[in-house]
Tab-separated table of C-alpha atoms in Angstrom:
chain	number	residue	atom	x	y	z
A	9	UNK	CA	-58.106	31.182	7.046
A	10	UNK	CA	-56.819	28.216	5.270
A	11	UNK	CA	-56.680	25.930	7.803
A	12	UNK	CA	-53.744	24.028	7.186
A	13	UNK	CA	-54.126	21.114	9.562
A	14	UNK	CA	-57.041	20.494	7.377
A	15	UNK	CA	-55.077	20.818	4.082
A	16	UNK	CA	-53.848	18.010	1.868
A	17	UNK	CA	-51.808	20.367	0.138
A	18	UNK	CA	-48.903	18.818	2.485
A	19	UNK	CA	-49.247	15.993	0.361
A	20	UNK	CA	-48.816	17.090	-2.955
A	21	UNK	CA	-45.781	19.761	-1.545
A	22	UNK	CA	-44.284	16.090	-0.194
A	23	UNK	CA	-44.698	15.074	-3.517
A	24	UNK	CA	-43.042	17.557	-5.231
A	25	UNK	CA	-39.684	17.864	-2.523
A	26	UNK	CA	-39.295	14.432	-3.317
A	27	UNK	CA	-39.146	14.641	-6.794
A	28	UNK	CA	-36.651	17.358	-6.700
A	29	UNK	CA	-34.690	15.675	-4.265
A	30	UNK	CA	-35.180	17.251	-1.183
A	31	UNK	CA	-36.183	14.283	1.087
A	32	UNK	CA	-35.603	16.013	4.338
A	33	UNK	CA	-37.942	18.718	3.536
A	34	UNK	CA	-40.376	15.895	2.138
A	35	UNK	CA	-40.128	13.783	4.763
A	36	UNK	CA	-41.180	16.745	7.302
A	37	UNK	CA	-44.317	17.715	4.574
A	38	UNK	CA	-45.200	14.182	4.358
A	39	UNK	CA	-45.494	13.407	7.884
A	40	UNK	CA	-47.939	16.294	8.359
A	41	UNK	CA	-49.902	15.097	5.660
A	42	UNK	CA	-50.438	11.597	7.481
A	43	UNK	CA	-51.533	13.923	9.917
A	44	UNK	CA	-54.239	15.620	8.068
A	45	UNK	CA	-55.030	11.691	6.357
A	46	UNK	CA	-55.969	10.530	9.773
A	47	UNK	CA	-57.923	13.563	11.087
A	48	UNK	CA	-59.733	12.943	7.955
A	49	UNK	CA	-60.473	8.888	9.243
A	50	UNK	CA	-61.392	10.099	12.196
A	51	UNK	CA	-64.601	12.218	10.345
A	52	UNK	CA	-68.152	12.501	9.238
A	53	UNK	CA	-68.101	10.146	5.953
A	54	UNK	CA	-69.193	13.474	4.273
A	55	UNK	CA	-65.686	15.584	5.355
A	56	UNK	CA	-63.532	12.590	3.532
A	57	UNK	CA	-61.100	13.705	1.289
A	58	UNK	CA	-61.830	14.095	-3.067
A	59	UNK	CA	-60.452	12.690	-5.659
A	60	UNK	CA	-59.142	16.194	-6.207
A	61	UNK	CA	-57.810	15.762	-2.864
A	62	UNK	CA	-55.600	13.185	-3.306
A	63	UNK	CA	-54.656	13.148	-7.251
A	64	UNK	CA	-52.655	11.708	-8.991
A	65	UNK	CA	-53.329	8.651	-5.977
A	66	UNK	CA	-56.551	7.058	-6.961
A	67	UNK	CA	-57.461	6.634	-2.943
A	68	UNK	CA	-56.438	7.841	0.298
A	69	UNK	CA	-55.001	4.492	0.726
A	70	UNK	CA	-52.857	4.942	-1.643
A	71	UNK	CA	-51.670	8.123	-0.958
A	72	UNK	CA	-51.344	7.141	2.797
A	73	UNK	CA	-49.126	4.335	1.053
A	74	UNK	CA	-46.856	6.892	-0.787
A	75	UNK	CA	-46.285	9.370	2.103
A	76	UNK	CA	-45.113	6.611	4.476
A	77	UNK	CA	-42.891	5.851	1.955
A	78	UNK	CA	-41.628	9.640	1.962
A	79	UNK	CA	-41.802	10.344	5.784
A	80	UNK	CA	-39.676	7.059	6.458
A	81	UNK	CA	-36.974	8.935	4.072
A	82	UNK	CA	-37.860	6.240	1.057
C-alpha cells in the first residue's frame, strides 16, 4: 500500500544510517533511493518529487548529489 519503489523515504533512512555510522546499511538505502530519483526523471513533470520530498536538499539534484556520495561508501 505504500509503494516503496515510489518512496523517497530511502533517502532520508540513507541519511540517517550515515549519520549514525552505519555506511553499509546506508549505502544499500541510498542506492535504492537513486532508484526511486530516476523513476521519478523518467515521469509526468506533475509526479516530480516536493520539496517535502527531498528536505533538507533544496533539489533533487542535490540530493541525487548526496546519495552518490553515500552509495559509493563516502
Amino acid at each position: 500500500r505504500l509503494r516503496p519503489e515510489r518512496n523517497l523515504a530511502h533517502a532520508g533512512l540513507a541519511l540517517l544510517l550515515a549519520r549514525t555510522g552505519r555506511t553499509g546499511e546506508a549505502a544499500r538505502e541510498a542506492r535504492l533511493a537513486l532508484d526511486v530519483l530516476d523513476d521519478y526523471a523518467r515521469r509526468p513533470p506533475d509526479e516530480a518529487p516536493v520539496h517535502e520530498d527531498i528536505f533538507p536538499h533544496r533539489s533533487p539534484d542535490d540530493l541525487r548529489r548526496a546519495l552518490e556520495t553515500l552509495a559509493g561508501g563516502g
